[in-house]
CSV table of C-alpha atoms and ligand atoms in Angstrom, one decimal:
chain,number,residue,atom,x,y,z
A,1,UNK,CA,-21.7,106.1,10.4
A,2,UNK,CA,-25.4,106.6,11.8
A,3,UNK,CA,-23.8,105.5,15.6
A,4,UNK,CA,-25.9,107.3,17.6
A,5,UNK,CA,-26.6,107.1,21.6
A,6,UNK,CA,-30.9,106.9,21.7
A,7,UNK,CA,-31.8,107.1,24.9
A,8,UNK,CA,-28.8,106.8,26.8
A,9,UNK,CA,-27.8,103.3,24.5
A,10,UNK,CA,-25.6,103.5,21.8
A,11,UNK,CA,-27.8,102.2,18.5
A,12,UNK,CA,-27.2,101.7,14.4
A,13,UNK,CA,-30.0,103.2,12.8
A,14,UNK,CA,-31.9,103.4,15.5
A,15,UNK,CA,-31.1,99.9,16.3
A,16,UNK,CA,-30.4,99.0,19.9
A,17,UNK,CA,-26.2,97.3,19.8
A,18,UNK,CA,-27.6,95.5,22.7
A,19,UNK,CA,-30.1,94.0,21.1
A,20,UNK,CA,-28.3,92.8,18.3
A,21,UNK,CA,-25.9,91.8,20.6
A,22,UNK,CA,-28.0,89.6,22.3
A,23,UNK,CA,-29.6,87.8,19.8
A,24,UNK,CA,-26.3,86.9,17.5
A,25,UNK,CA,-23.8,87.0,20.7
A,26,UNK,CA,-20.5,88.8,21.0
A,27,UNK,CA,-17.7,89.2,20.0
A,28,UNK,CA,-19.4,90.2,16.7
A,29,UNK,CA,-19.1,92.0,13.7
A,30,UNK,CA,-21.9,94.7,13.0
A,31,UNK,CA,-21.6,97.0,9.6
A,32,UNK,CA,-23.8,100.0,8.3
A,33,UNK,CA,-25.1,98.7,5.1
A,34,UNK,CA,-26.0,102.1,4.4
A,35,UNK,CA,-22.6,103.5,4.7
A,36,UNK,CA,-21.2,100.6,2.8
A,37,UNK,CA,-23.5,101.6,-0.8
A,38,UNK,CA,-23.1,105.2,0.2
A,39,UNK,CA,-19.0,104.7,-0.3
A,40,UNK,CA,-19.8,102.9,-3.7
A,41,UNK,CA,-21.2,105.6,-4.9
A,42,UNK,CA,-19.2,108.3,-3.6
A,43,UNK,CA,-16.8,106.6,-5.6
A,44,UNK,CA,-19.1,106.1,-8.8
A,45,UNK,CA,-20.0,109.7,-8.8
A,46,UNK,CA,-16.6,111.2,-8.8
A,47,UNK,CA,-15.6,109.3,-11.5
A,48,UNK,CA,-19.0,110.0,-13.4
A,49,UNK,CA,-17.5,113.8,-12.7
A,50,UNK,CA,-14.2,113.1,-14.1
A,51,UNK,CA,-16.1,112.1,-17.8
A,52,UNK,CA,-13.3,109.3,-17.7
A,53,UNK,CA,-14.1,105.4,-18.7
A,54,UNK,CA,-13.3,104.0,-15.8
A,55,UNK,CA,-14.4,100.7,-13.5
A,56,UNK,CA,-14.1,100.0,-10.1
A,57,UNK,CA,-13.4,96.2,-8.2
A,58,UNK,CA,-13.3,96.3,-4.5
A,59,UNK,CA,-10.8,94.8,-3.3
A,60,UNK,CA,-12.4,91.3,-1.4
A,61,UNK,CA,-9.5,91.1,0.7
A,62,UNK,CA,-10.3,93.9,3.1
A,63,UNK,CA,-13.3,91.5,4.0
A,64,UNK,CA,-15.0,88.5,1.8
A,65,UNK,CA,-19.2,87.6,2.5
A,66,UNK,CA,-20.8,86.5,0.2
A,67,UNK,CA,-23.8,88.9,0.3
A,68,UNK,CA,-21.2,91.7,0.9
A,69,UNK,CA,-20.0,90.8,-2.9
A,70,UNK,CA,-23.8,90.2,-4.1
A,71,UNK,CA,-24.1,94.4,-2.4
A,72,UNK,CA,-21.2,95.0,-4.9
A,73,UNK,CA,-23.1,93.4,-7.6
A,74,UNK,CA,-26.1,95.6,-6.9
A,75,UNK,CA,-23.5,98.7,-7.0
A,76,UNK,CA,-22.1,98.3,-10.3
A,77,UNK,CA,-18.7,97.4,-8.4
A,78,UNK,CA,-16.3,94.2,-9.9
A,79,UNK,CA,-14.1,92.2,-7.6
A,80,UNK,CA,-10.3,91.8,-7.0
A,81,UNK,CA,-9.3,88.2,-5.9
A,82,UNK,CA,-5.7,87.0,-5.0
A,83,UNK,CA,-6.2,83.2,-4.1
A,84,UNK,CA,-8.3,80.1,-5.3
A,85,UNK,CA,-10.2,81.2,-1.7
A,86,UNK,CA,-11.4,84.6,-2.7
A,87,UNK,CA,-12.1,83.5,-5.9
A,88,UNK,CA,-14.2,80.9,-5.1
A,89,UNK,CA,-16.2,83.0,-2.3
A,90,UNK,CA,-16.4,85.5,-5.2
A,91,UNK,CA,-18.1,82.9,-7.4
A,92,UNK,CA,-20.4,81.9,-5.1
A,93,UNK,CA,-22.0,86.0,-5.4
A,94,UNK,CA,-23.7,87.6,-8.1
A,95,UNK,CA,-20.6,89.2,-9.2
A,96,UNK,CA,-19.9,88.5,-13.1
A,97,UNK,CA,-16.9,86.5,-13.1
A,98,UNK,CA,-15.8,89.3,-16.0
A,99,UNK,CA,-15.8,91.7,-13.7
A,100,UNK,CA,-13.5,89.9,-11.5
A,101,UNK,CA,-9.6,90.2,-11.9
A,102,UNK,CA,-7.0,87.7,-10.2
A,103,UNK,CA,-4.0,88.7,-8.4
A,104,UNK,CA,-1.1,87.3,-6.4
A,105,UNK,CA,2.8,87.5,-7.0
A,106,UNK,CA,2.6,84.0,-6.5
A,107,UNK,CA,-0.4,82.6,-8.5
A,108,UNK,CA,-0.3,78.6,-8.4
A,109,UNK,CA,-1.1,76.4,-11.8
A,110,UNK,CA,-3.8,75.5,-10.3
A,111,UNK,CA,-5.2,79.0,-9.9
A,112,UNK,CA,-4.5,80.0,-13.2
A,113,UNK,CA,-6.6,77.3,-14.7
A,114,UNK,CA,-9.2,77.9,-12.1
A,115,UNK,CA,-9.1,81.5,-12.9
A,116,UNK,CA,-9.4,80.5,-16.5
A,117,UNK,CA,-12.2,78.1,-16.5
A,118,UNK,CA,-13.9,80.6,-14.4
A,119,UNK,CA,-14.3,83.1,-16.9
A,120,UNK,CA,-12.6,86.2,-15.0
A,121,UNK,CA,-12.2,88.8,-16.5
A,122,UNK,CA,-8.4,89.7,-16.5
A,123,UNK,CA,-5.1,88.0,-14.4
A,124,UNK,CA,-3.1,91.0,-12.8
A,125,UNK,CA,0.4,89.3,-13.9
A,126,UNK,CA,3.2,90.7,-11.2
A,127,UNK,CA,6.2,88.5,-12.6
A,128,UNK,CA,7.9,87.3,-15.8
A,129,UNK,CA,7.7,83.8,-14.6
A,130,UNK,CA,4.1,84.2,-14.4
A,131,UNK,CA,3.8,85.4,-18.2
A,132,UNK,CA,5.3,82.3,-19.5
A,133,UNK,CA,3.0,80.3,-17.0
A,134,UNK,CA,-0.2,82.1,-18.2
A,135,UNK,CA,0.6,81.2,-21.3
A,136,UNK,CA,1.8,77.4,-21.0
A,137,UNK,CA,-1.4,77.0,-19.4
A,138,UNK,CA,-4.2,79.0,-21.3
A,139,UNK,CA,-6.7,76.9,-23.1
A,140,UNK,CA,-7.8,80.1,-24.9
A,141,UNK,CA,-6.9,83.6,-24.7
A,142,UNK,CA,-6.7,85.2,-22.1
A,143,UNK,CA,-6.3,88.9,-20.9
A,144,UNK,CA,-3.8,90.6,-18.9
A,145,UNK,CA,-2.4,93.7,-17.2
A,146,UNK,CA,1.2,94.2,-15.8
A,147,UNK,CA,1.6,94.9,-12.2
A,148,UNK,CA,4.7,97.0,-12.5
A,149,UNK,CA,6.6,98.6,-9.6
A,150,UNK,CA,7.2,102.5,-9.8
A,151,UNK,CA,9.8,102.8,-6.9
A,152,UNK,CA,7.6,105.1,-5.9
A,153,UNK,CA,7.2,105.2,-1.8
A,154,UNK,CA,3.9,105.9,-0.2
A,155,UNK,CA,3.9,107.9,3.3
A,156,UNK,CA,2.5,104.6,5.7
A,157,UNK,CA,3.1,102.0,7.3
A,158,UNK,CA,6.3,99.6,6.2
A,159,UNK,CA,3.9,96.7,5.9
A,160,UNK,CA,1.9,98.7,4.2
A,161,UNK,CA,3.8,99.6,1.7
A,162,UNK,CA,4.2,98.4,-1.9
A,163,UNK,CA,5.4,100.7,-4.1
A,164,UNK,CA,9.0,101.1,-3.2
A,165,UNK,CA,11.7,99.9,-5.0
A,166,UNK,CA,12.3,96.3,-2.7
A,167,UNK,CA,8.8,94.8,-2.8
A,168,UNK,CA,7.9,91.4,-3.8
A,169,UNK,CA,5.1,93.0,-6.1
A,170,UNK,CA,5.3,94.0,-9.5
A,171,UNK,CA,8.4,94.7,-11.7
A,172,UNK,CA,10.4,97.7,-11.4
A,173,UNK,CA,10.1,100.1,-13.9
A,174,UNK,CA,13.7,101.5,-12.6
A,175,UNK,CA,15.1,98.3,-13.4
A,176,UNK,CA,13.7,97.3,-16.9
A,177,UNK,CA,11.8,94.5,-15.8
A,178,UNK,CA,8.3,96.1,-16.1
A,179,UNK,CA,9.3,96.8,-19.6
A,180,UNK,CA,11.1,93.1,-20.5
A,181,UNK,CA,7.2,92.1,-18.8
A,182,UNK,CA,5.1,94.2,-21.4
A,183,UNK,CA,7.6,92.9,-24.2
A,184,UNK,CA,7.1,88.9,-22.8
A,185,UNK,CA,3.1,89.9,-22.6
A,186,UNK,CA,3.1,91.6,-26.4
A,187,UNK,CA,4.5,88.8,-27.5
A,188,UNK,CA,2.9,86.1,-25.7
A,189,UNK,CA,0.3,83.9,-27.7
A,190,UNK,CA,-2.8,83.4,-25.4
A,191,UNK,CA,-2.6,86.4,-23.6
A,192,UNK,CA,-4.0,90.4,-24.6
A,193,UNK,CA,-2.2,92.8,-23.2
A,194,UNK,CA,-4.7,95.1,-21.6
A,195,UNK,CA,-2.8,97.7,-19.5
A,196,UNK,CA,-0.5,98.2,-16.4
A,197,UNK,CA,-2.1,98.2,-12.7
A,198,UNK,CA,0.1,100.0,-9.5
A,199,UNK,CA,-0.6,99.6,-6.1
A,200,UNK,CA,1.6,102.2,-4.0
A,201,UNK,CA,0.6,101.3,-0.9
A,202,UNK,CA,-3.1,101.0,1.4
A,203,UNK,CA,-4.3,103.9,4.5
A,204,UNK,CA,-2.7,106.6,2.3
A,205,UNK,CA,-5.1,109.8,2.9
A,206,UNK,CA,-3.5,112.2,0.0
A,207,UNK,CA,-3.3,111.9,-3.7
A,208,UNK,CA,0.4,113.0,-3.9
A,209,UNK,CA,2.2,109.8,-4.7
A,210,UNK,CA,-0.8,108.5,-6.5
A,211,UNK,CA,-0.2,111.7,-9.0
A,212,UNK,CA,3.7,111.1,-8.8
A,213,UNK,CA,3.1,107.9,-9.6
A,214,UNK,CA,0.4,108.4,-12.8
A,215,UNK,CA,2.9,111.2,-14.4
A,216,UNK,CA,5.7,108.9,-14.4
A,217,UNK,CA,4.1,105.9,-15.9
A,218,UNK,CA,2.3,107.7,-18.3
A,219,UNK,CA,5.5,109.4,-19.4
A,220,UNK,CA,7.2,105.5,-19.6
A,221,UNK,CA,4.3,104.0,-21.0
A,222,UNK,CA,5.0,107.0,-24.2
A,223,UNK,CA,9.0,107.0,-23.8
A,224,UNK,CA,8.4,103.1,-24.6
A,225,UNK,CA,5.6,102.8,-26.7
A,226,UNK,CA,3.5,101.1,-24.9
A,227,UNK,CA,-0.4,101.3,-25.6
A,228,UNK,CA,-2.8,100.4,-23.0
A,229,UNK,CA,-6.7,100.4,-22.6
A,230,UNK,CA,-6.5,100.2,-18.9
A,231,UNK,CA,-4.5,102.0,-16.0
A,232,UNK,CA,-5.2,100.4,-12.6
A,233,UNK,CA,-4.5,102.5,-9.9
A,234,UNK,CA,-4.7,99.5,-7.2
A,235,UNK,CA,-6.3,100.8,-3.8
A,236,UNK,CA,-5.3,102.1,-0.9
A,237,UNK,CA,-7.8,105.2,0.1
A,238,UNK,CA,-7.3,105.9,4.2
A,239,UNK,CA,-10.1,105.5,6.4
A,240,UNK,CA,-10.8,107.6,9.8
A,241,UNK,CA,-9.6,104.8,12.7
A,242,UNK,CA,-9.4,108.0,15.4
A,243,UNK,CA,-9.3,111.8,15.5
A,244,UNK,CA,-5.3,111.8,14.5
A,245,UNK,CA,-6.4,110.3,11.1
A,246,UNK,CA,-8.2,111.8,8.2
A,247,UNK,CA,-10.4,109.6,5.7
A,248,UNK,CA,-9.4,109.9,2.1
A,249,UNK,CA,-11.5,112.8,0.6
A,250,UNK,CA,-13.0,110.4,-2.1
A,251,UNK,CA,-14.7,113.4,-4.2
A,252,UNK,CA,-11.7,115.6,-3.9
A,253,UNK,CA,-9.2,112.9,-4.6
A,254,UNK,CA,-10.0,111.3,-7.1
A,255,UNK,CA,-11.0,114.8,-9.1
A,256,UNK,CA,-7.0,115.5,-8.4
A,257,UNK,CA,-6.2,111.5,-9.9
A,258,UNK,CA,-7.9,111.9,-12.6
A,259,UNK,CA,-7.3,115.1,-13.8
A,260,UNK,CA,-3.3,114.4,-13.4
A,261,UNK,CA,-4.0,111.2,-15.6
A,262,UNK,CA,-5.7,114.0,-18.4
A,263,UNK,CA,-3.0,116.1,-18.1
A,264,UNK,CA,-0.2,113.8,-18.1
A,265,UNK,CA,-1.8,112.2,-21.2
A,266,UNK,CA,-2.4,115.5,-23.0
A,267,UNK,CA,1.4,116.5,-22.2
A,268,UNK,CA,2.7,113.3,-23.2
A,269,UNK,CA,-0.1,113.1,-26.6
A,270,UNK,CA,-1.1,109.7,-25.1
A,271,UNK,CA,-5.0,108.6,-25.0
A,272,UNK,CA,-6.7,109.0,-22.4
A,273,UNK,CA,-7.1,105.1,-20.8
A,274,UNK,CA,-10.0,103.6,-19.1
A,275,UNK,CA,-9.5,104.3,-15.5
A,276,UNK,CA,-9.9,101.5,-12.8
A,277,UNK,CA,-9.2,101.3,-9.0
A,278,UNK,CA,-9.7,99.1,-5.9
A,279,UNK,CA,-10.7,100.6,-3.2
A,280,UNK,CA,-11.1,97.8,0.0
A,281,UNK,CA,-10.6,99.6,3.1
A,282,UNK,CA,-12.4,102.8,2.0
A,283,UNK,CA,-15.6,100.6,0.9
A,284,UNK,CA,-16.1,98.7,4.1
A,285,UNK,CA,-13.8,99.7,7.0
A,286,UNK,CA,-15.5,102.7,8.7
A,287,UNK,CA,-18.9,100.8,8.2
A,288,UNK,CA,-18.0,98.2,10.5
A,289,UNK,CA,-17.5,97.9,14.2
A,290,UNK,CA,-16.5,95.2,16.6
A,291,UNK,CA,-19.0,94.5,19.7
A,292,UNK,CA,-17.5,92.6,22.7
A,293,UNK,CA,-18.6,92.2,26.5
A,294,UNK,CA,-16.4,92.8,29.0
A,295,UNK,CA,-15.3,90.6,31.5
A,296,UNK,CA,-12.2,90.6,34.2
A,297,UNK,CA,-11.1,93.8,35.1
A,298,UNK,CA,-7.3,94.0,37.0
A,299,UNK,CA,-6.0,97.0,38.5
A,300,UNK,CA,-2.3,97.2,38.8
A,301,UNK,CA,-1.7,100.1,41.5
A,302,UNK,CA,0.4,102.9,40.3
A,303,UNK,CA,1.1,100.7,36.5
A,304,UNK,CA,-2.2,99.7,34.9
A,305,UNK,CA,-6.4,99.4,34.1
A,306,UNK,CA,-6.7,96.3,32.4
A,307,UNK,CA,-10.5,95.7,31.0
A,308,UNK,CA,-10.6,92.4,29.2
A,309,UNK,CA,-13.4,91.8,26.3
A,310,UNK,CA,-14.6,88.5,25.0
A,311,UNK,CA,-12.3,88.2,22.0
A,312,UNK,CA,-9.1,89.4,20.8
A,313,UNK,CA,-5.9,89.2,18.3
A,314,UNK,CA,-8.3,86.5,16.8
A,315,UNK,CA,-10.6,88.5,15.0
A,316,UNK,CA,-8.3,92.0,16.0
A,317,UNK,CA,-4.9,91.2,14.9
A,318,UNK,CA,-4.6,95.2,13.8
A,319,UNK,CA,-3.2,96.7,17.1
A,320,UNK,CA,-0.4,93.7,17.3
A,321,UNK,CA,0.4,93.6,13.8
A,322,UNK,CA,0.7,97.5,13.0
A,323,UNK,CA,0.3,99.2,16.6
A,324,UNK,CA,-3.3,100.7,15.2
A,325,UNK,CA,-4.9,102.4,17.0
A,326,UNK,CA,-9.1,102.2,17.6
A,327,UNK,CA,-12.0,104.3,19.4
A,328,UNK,CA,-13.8,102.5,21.5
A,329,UNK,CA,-17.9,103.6,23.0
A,330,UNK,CA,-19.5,102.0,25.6
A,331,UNK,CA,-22.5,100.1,24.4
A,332,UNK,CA,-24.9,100.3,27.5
A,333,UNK,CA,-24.9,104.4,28.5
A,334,UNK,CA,-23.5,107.3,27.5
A,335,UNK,CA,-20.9,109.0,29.9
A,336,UNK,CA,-17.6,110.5,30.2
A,337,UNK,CA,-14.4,108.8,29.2
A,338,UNK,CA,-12.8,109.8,32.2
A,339,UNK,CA,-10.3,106.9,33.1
A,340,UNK,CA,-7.5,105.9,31.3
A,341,UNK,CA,-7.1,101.8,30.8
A,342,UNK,CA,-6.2,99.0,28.5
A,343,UNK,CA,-8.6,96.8,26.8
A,344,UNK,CA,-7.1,93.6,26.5
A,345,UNK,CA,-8.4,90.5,24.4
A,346,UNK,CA,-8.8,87.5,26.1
A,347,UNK,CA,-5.9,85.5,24.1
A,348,UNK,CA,-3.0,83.8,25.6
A,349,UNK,CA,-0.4,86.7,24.6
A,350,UNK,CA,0.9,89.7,26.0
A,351,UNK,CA,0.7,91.2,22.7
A,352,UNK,CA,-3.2,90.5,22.8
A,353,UNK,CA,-4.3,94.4,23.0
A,354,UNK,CA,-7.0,96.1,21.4
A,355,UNK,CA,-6.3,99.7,22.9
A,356,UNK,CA,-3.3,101.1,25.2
A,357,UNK,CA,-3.7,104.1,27.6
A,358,UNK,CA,-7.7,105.0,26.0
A,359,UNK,CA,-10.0,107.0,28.1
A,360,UNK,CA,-13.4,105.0,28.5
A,361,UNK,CA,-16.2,106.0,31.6
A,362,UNK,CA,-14.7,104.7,34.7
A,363,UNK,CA,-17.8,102.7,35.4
A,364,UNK,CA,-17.7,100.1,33.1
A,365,UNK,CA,-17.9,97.0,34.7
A,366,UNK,CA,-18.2,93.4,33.8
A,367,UNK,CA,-21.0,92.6,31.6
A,368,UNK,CA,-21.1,95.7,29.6
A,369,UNK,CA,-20.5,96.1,26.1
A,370,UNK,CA,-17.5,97.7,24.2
A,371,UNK,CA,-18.2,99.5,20.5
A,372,UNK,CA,-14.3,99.0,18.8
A,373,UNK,CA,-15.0,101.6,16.0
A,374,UNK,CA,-13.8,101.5,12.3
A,375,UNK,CA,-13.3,98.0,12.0
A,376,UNK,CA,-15.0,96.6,9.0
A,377,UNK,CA,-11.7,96.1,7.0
A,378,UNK,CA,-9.1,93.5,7.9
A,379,UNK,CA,-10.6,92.1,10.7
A,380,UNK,CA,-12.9,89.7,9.7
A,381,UNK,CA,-11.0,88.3,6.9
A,382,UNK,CA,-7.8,88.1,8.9
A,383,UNK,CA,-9.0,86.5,12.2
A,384,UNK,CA,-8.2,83.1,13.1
A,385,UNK,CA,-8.6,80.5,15.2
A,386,UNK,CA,-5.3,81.2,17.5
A,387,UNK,CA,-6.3,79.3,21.0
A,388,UNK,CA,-8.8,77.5,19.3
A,389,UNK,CA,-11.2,80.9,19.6
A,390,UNK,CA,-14.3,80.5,16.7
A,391,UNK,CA,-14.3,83.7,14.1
A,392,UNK,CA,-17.2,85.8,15.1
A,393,UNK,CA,-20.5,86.1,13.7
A,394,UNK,CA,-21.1,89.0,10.8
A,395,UNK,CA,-24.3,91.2,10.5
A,396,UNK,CA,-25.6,93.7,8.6
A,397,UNK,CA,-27.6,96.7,9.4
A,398,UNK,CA,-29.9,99.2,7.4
A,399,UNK,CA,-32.8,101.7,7.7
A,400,UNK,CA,-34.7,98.1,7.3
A,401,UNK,CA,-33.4,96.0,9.6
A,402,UNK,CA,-30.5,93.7,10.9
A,403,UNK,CA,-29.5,90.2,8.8
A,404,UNK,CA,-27.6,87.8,9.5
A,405,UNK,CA,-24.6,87.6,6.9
A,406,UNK,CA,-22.1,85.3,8.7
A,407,UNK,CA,-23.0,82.9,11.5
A,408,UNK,CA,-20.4,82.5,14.5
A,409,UNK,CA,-18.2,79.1,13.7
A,410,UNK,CA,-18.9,76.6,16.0
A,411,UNK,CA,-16.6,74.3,17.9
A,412,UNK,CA,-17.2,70.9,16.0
A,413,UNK,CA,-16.0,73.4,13.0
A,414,UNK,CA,-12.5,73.9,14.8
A,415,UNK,CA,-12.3,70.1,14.7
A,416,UNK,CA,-14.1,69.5,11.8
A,417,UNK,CA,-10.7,68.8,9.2
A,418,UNK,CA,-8.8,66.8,12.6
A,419,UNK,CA,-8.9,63.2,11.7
A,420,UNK,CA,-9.6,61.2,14.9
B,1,LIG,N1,-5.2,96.5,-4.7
B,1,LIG,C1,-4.1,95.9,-4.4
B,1,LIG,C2,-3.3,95.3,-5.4
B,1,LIG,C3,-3.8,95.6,-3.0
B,1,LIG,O1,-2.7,95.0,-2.7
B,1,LIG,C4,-4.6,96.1,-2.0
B,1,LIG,C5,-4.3,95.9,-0.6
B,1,LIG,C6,-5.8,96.8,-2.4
B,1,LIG,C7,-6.0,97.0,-3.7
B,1,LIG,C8,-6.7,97.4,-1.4
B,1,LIG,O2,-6.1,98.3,-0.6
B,1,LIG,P1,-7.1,99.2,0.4
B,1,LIG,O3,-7.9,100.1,-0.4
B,1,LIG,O4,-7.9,98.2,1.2
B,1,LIG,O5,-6.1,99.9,1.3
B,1,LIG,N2,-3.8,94.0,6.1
B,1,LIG,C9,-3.4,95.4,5.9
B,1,LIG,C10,-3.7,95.9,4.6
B,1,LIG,C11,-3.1,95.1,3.5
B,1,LIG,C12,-3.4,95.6,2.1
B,1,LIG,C13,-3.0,94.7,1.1
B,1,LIG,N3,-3.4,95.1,-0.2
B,1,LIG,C14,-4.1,96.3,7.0
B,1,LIG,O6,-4.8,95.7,7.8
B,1,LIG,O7,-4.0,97.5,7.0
C-alpha cells in the first residue's frame, strides 16, 4: 500500500486523502489501483512458476465496479458471479462472458437461462437438484463443474467457513452425494462435465487445509474414476487487517498448492488438471481504505472515548458481523496514537462500531479525517441503505491520478423504487 504521511498529511501516491476527500466527500471508498494489478500478477506469476495450466476468476463478490472488472480484463483475470446482479454488473465490463463462471447453491431458473443466453463460460453446480435443472433448461450444451464438499474444516471464522461437513455448499464427498453429482452430470444430456471446484473457507493465511483438501480429492477423483480437466480451488487467500494477522504469502502458497496437486497426481497416476482459483479478498481488500470525518466526540468518565465518523455498519458491516478488527490513521497529521477510544459509526445501533479500545492521537477533534485501513473487500459490496444512509462514493488511485469509479447514491435514489 503506497500510504504514506508527505508532509505531515497522510497521501496515496503522493496524493493528498484530503484532497480527494474534499472533492468526492466522505465517507468514501479510496483503492490503490497499483496494488490492485500488482496482486493480479503476484498471482499470475506464481502460477507461470508452477508450469501448470491454470486460470484465475476473481471472485466479484468481494467488491463489483464496473471498471474494477474492465482492470481484470486488462489482467488476464475471469470473473466468478453468484446472482443475476453480479452477472449482469459483470456483463456490463470487458470481461469475456467465457471467462465468467456462475455460482450459487440456490441458482433461480431464471438465472440459469440468463447465464446461458449470456454465453458464460461454465455454471459451478453445488446440488443434484440443480443438475436436473441445468439440464431441463439448457437450450444447448452447456458446461459444468461440481462444487463438492470435502468435510474438510478451514482454521477461521464460523461464517467463514465452508468446507465442513454441515454447509449448505457443495455435496459431501463423505456422504456419496458428490459422487451420485458427478454420476447425474456424466450422464446428463446438455451438460460437459468439466471438473470439481472446492471452496474451504475465505481469510485462511496457510496452505494446510488447501493441501489436505487437494490429496484427498485427487485420491477420490482416482478411487472413482472420475476424469476432470479442471480443479477449482475456490478462494479464500487472508489479507493483513492489523499486526495480529498475516497476508497469505501468494508466491509461497501457491508453489506449496500446486506442487501438492503434482504430487498427489503423480502418486495417484492421475493427469495433471488445469488449475483455477478465485482469489476476492486477496485481489482488492488491502488496496482499499475507508475515509470518514469525524464528528461528536463523548467522553464517558472512568468507561469510555467515543469518536463518531460520518458513516457506519452501512458501508462497515465487518466489525458487527465478525468482531473484525481494523487500523485506523489519522488523515490530517501524523502523531502518536496515544489515547485509547471507540470509533463509532453514526447508525442507530449499539452494535454500530468500527473499532473498540484502538489507540488513535489524542487530538483528533471534530472535522478531521479517519483512514479505516484494509477495507477494499466486503465493504462496498455489502453496505446498505440501513437508516436510509446513501452507499458511498468509490475512487481509484494510481501513479496517474485519482478517477472516479462509483459516484455517492443520492437521496432521490433511496426513494427512487417507493411508489408515491
Ligand atoms: N470462491 C467461492 C466459491 C467463495 O464462496 C468465495 C467467498 C470466494 C471464492 C472468494 O473468497 P475470498 O478470496 O474473497 O476469501 N463476507 C465475508 C466473506 C464471505 C466469502 C464468501 N465466499 C467477509 O467479509 O469476510
Amino acid at each position: 500500500m503506497t500510504l504514506q504521511y508527505i508532509d505531515n498529511e497522510l497521501t496515496m501516491h503522493g496524493h493528498r486523502l484530503k484532497d480527494i476527500a474534499g472533492e468526492y466527500g466522505t465517507p468514501l471508498f479510496v483503492y490503490d489501483e497499483t496494488m490492485i494489478r500488482q496482486q493480479c500478477h503476484r498471482f499470475h506469476t506464481a502460477l507461470q512458476d508452477s508450469g501448470l495450466n491454470y486460470t484465475i476468476s476473481y471472485a466479484s463478490k468481494a467488491f463489483s465496479a464496473v471498471q474494477l472488472f474492465n482492470m481484470m480484463a486488462e489482467e488476464d483475470m475471469g470473473l466468478d458471479v453468484v446472482s443475476e446482479g453480479e452477472l449482469y454488473t459483470a456483463l456490463q465490463s470487458n470481461v469475456a462472458p467465457e471467462r465468467i463462471h456462475f455460482h450459487g447453491n440456490n441458482k433461480t431458473d431464471w438465472e440459469i437461462l440468463y447465464a446461458i443466453e449470456s454465453g458464460v463460460e461454465y455454471f459451478v453446480i453445488d446440488s443434484l437438484d440443480e443438475i436436473a435443472r441445468i439440464d431441463r433448461l439448457a437450450t444447448k450444451q452447456v458446461k459444468a463443474v461440481l462444487r463438492i464438499n470435502p468435510g474438510v474444516e478451514a482454521h477461521t471464522h464460523e461464517f467463514i467457513q465452508t468446507g465442513q461437513e454441515d454447509s449448505k455448499f457443495g455435496l459431501s464427498i463423505k456422504k456419496r452425494l458428490a459422487l451420485e453429482g458427478v454420476r447425474q452430470i456424466e450422464a446428463a444430456e446438455h451438460i460437459d462435465f468439466m471438473g470439481v471446484h472446492f471452496h474451504i473457507g475465505s481469510q485462511i493465511f496457510e496452505s494446510t487445509g488447501t493441501v489436505e483438501t487437494v490429496k484427498l480429492v485427487i485420491e477420490w477423483l482416482k478411487e472413482n474414476d472420475i476424469d476432470i480437466q479442471v480443479l477449482n480451488i475456490g478462494g479464500g487467500f487472508s489479507i493483513k487487517y492489523t499486526d495480529d494477522d498475516v497476508s497469505y504469502p501468494i508466491e509461497e502458497g501457491i508453489k506449496t498448492i500446486t506442487q501438492a496437486v503434482q504430487a498427489a497426481c503423480e502418486a495417484h497416476s492421475y493427469p495433471v488438471p488445469e488449475l483455477s482459483l478465485e482469489p476476492g479478498r486477496s485481489i482488492v481488500g488491502e488496496a482499499g481504505i475507508t475515509l470518514y470525518e469525524v464528528g461528536t466526540i463523548k467522553e464517558i468518565p472512568d468507561t469510555n472515548y467515543y469518536v463518531s465518523i460520518d458513516g457506519g455498519m452501512s458501508d462497515h458491516i465487518r466489525t458487527a458481523l465478525y468482531d473484525a478488527k481494523y487500523e485506523l490513521r489519522l488523515v490530517d497529521r501524523e502523531e502518536t496514537h496515544d489515547k485509547t477510544m471507540t470509533i463509532a459509526g453514526k447508525l442507530c445501533e449499539s452494535g454500530d462500531i468500527i473499532r473498540r479500545d484502538i489507540k488513535l492521537p489524542a487530538s483528533i477533534k471534530r472535522g478531521d479525517l479517519l483512514a479505516v485501513l484494509s477495507t477494499g473487500a466486503y465493504h462496498y459490496s455489502m453496505s446498505s441503505n440501513y437508516n436510509q444512509m446513501v452507499k458511498p462514493a468509490v475512487v481509484f488511485v494510481s501513479e496517474s491520478g485519482v478517477r472516479p469509479v462509483i459516484k455517492r447514491q443520492t437521496l432521490a435514489q433511496l426513494i427512487q423504487n417507493d411508489i408515491i
